[in-house]
PDB file of C-alpha atoms in Angstrom:
ATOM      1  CA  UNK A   1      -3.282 -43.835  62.295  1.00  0.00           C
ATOM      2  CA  UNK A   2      -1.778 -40.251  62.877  1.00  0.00           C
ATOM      3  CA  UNK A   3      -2.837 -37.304  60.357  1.00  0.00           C
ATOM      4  CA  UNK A   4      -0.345 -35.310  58.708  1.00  0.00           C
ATOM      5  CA  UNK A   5       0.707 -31.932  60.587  1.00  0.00           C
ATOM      6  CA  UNK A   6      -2.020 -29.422  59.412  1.00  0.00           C
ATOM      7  CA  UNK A   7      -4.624 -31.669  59.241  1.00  0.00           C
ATOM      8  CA  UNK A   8      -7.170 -32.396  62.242  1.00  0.00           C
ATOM      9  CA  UNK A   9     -10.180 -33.322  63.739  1.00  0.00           C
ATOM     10  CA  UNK A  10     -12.874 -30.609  64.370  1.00  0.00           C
ATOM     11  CA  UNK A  11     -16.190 -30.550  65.469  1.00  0.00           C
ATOM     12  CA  UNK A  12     -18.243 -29.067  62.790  1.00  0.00           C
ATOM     13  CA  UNK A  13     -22.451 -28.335  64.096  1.00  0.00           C
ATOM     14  CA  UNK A  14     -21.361 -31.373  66.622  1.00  0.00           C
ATOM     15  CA  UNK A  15     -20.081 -33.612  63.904  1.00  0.00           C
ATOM     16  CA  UNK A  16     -16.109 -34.518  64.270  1.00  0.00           C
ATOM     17  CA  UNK A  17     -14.604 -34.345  60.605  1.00  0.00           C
ATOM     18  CA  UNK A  18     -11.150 -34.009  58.958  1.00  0.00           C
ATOM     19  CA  UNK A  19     -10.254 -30.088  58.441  1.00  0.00           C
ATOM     20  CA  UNK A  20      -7.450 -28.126  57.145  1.00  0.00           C
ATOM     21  CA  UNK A  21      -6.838 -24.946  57.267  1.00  0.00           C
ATOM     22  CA  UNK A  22      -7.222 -22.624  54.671  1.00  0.00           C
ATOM     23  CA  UNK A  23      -9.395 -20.599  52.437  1.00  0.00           C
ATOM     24  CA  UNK A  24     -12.969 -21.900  51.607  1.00  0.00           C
ATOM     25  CA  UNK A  25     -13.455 -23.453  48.732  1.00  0.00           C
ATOM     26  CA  UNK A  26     -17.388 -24.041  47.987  1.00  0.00           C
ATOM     27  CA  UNK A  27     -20.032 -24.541  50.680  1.00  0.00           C
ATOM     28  CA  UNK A  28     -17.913 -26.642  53.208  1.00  0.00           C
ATOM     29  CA  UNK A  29     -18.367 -25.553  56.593  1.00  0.00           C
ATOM     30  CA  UNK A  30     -15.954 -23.420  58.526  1.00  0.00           C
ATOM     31  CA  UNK A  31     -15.197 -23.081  61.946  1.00  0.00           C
ATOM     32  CA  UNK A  32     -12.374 -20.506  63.412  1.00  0.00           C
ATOM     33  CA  UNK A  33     -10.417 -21.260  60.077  1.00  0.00           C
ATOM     34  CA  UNK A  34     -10.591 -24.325  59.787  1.00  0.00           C
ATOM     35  CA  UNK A  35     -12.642 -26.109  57.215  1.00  0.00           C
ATOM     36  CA  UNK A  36     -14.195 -29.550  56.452  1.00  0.00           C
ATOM     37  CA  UNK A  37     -12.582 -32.369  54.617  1.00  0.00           C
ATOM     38  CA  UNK A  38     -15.672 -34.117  53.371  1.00  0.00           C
ATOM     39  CA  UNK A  39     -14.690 -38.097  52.733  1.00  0.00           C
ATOM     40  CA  UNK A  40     -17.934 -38.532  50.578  1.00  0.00           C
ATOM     41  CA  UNK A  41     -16.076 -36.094  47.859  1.00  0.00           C
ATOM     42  CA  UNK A  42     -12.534 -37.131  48.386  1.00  0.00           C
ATOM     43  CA  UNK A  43     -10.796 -40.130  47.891  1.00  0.00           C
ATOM     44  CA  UNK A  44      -7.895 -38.677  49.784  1.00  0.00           C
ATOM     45  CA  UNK A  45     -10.101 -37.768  52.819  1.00  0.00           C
ATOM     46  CA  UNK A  46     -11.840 -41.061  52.626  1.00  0.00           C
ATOM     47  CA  UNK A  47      -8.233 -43.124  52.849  1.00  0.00           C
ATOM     48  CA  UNK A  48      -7.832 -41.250  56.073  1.00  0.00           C
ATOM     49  CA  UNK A  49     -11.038 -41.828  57.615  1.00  0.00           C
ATOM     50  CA  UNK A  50     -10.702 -45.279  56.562  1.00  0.00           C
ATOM     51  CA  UNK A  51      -7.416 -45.508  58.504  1.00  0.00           C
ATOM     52  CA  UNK A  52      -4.953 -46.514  55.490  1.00  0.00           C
ATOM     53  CA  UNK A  53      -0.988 -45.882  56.385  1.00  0.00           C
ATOM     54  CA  UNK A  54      -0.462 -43.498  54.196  1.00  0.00           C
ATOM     55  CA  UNK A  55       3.143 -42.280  55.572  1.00  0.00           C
ATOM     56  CA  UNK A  56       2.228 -38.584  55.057  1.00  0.00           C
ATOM     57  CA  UNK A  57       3.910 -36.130  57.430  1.00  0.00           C
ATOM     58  CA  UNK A  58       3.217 -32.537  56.104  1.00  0.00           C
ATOM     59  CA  UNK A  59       5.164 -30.311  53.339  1.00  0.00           C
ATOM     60  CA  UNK A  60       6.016 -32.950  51.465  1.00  0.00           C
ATOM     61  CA  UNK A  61       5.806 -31.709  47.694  1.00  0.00           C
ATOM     62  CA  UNK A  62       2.861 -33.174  45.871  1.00  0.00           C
ATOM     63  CA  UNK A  63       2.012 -34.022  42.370  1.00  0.00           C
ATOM     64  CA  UNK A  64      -1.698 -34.492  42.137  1.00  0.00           C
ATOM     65  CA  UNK A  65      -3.301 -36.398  38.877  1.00  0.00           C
ATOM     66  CA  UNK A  66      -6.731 -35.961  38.325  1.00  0.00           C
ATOM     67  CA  UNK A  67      -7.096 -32.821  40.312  1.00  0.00           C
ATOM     68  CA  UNK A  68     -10.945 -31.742  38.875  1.00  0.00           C
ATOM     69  CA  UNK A  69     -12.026 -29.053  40.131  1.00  0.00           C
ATOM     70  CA  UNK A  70      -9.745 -28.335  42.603  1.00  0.00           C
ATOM     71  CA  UNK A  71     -11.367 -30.053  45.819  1.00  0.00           C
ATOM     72  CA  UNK A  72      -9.050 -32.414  47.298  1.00  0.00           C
ATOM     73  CA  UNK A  73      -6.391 -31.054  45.724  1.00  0.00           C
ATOM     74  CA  UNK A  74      -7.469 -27.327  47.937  1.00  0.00           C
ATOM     75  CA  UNK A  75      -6.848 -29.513  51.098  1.00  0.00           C
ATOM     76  CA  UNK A  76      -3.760 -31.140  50.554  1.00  0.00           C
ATOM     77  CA  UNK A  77      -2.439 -27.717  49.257  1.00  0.00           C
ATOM     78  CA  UNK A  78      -3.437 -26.175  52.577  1.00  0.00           C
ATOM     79  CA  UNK A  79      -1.011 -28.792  54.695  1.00  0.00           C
ATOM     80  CA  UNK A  80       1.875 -30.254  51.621  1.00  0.00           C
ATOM     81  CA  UNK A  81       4.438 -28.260  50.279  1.00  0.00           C
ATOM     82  CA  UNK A  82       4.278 -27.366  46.143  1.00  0.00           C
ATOM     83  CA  UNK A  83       1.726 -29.244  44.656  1.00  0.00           C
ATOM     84  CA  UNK A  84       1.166 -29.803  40.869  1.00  0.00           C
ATOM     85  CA  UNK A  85      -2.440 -30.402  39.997  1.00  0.00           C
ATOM     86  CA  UNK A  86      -3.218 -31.764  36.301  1.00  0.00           C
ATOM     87  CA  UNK A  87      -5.999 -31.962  35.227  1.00  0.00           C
ATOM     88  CA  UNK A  88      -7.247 -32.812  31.171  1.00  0.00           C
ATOM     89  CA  UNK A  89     -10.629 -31.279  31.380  1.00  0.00           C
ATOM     90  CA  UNK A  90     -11.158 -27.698  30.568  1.00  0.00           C
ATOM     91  CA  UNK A  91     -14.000 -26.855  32.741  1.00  0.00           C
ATOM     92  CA  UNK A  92     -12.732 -27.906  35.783  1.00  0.00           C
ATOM     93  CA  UNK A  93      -9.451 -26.253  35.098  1.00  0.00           C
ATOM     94  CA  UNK A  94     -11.342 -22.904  35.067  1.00  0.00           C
ATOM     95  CA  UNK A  95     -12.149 -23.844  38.803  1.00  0.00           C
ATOM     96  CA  UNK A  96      -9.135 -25.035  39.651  1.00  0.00           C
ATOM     97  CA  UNK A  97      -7.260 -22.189  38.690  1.00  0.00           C
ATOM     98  CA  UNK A  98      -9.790 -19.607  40.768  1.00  0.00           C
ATOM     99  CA  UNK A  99      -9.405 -22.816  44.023  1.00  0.00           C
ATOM    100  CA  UNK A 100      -5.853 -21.845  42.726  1.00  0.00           C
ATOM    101  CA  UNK A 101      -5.341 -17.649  42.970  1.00  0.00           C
ATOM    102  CA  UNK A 102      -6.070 -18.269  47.022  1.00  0.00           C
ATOM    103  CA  UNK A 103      -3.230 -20.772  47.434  1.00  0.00           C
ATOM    104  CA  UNK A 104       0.506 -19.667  46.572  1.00  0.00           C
ATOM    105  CA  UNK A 105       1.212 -23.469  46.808  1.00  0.00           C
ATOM    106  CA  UNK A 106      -1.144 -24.588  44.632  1.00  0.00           C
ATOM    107  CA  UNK A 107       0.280 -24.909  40.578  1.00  0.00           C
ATOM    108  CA  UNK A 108      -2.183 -26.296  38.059  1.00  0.00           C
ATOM    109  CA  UNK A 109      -1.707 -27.827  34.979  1.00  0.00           C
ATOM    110  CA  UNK A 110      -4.078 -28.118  31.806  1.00  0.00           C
ATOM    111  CA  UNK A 111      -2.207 -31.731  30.925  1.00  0.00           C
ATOM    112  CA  UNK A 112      -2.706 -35.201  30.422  1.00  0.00           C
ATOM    113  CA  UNK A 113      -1.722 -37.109  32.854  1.00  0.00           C
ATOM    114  CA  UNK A 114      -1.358 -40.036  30.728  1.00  0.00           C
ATOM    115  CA  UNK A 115       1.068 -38.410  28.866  1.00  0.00           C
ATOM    116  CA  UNK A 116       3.462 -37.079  31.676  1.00  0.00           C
ATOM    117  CA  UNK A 117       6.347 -35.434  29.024  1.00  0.00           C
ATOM    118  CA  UNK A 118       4.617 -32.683  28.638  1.00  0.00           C
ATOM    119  CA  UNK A 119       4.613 -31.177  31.974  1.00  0.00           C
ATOM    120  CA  UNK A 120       7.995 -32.950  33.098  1.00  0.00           C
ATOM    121  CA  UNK A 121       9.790 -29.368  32.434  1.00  0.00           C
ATOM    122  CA  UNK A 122       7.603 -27.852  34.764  1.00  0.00           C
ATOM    123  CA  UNK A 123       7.416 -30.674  37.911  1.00  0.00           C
ATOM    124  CA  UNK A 124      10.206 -30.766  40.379  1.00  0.00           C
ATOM    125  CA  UNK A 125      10.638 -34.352  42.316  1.00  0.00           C
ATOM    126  CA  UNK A 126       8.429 -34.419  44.731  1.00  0.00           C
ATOM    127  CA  UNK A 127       7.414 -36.500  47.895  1.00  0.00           C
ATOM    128  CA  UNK A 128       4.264 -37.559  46.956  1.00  0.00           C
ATOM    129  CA  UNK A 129       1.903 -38.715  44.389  1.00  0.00           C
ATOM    130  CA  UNK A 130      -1.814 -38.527  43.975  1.00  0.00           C
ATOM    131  CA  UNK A 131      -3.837 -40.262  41.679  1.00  0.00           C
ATOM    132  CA  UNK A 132      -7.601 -40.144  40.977  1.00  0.00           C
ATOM    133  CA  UNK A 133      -7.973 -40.704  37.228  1.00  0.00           C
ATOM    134  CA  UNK A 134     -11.496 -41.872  35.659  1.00  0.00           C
ATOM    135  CA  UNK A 135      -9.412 -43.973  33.063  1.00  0.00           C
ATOM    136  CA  UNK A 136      -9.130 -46.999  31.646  1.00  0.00           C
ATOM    137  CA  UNK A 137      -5.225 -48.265  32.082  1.00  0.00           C
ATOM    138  CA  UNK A 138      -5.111 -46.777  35.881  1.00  0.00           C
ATOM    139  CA  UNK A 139      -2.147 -48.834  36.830  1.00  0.00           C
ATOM    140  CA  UNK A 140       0.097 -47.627  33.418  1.00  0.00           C
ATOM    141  CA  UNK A 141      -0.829 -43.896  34.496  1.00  0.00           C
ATOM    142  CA  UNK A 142       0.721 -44.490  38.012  1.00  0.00           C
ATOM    143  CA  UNK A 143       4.135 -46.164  36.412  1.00  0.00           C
ATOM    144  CA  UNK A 144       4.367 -43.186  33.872  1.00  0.00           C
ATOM    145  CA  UNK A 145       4.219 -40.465  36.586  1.00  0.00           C
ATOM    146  CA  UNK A 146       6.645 -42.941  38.240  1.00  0.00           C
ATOM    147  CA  UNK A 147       9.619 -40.705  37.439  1.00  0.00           C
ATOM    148  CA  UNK A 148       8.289 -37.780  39.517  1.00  0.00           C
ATOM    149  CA  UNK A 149       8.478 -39.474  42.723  1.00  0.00           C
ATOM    150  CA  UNK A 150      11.418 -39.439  44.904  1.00  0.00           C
ATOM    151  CA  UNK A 151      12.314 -42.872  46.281  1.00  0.00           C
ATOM    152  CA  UNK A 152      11.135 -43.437  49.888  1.00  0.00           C
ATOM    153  CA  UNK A 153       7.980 -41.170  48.374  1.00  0.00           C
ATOM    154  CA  UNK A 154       4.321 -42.334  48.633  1.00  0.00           C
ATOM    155  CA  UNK A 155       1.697 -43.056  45.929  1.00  0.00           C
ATOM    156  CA  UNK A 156      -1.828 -42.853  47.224  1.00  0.00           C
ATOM    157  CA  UNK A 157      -3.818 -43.825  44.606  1.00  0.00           C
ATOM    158  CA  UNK A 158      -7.589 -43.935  43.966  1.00  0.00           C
ATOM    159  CA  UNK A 159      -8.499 -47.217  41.933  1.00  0.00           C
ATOM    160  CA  UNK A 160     -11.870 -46.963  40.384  1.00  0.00           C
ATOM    161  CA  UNK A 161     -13.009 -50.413  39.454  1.00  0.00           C
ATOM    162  CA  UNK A 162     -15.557 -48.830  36.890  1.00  0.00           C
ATOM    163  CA  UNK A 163     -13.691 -46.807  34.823  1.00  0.00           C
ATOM    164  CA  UNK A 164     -11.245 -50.005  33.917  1.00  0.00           C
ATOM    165  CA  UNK A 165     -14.284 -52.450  33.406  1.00  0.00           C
ATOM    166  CA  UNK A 166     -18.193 -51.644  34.080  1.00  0.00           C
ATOM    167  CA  UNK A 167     -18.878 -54.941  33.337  1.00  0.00           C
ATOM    168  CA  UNK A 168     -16.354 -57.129  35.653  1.00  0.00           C
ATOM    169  CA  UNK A 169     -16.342 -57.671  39.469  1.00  0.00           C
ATOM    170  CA  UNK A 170     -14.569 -55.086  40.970  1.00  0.00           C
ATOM    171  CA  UNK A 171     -12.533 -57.193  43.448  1.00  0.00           C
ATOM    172  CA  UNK A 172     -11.464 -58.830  39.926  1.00  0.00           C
ATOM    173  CA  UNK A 173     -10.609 -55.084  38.598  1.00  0.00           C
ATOM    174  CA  UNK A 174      -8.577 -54.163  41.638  1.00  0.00           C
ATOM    175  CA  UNK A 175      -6.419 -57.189  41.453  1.00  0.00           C
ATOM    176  CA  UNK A 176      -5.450 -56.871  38.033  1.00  0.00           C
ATOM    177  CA  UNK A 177      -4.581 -53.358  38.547  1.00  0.00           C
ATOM    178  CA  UNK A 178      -2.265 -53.702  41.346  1.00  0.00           C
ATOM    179  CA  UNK A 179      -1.065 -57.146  40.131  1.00  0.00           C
ATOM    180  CA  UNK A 180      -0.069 -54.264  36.929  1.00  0.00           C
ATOM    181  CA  UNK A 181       0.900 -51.700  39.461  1.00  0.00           C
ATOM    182  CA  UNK A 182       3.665 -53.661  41.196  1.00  0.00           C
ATOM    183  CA  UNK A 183       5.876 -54.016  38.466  1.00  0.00           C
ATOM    184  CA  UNK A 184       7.079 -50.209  39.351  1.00  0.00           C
ATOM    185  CA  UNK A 185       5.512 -50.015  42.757  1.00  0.00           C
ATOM    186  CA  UNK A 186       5.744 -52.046  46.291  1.00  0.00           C
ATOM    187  CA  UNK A 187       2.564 -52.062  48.064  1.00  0.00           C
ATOM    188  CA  UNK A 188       2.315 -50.855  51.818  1.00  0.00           C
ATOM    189  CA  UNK A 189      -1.545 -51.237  52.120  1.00  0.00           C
ATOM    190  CA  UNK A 190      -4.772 -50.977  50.270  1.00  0.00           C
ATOM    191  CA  UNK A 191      -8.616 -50.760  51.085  1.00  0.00           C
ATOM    192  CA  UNK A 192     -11.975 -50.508  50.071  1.00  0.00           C
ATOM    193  CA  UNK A 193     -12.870 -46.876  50.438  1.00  0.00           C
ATOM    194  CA  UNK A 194     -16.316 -47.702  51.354  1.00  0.00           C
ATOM    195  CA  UNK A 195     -18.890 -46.388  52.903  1.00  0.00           C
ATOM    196  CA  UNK A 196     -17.648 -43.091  51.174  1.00  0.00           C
ATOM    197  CA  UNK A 197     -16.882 -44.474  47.792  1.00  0.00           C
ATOM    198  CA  UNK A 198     -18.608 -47.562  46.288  1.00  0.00           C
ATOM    199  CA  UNK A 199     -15.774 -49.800  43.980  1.00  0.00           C
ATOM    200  CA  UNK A 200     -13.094 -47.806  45.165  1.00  0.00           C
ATOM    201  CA  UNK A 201      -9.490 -49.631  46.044  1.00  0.00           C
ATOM    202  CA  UNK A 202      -7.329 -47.003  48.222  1.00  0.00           C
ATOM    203  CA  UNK A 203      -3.379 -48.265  47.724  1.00  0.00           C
ATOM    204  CA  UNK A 204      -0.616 -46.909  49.012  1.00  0.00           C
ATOM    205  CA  UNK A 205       3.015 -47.834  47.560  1.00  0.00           C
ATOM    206  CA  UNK A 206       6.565 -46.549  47.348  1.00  0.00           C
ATOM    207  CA  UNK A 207       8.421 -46.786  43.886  1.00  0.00           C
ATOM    208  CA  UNK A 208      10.209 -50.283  43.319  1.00  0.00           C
ATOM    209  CA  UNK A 209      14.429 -49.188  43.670  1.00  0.00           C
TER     210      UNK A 209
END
């Protein structure tokens, strides 16, 4: 599986990892530039690793749901185009916005991502969307934020069996929410994202035409 342009392998105190290029965020090592894309705290990185076809070239324009603190999101900033980060949590916001101040691609957005109308005056289309929401109703959150993505454009989405069900087997979860999530959406490919991320699903789809 090929990375997209501005993303690479580098050896970090003899370890080979994922890095982009770009300002440091926290504590993730940096060498000439170039700093680490940790799997174990990115869903994103971890689809990589694990070798899912994601279809990502570089520059594309991102919208990013679930952005936190601004972790993953600081990393695919550093290689996409524009990328929208919403996040509903105050707190992390605050970080976001300071991950934010170093990267003149970066926009976030104190929003719901649930309730995409109020920041659809702000988002262009864009190439790509990113979702890693800690929500019941995963699937409904992808086919609301449907709208934003072009059509030959790329969902990479983050299931998280827990947050729909603690109590059911997560296989069960996942199939429920895709079996949900192709009403809008044709899958491409999906994955555990283990070892990185215990009940974790990794899909990848392109909007139904």
């Amino acid at each position: 599986m090929s990375l997209p342009e501005g993303v690479q392998r580098r050896s970090f105190d003899g370890r080979e990892s994922l890095a982009t290029r770009g300002p440091q965020v926290s504590e993730e090592p940096t060498v000439d530039g170039w700093r680490r894309w940790d799997p174990d705290r990115s869903k994103v990185g971890a689809m990589f690793e694990d070798g899912l076809e994601h279809g990502l070239e570089g520059g594309e324009r991102v919208l990013y749901l679930g952005a936190a603190s601004g972790t993953t999101v600081s990393h695919i900033a550093d290689f996409a185009g524009p990328t929208y980060a919403v996040e509903f949590a105050p707190r992390p916001t605050r970080d976001l916005i300071e991950v934010a101040a170093d990267r003149d691609r970066l926009f976030p957005l104190l929003k719901d991502a649930r309730k995409p109308e109020t920041y659809a005056h702000v988002v262009e289309p864009v190439e790509v969307l990113v979702q890693d929401v800690a929500t019941r109703g995963q699937a409904e959150v992808a086919l609301a934020n449907r709208q934003f993505l072009e059509p030959d454009g790329r969902l990479l989405m983050a299931i998280k069996a827990r947050s729909e069900d603690v109590t059911a087997d997560p296989e069960s979860v996942f199939e429920g929410v895709c079996e949900t999530l192709s009403s809008g959406y044709e899958i491409l490919d999906r994955g555990r994202l283990e070892p990185y991320h215990d009940d974790h699903l990794g899909v990848v789809a392109t909007p139904r035409q």
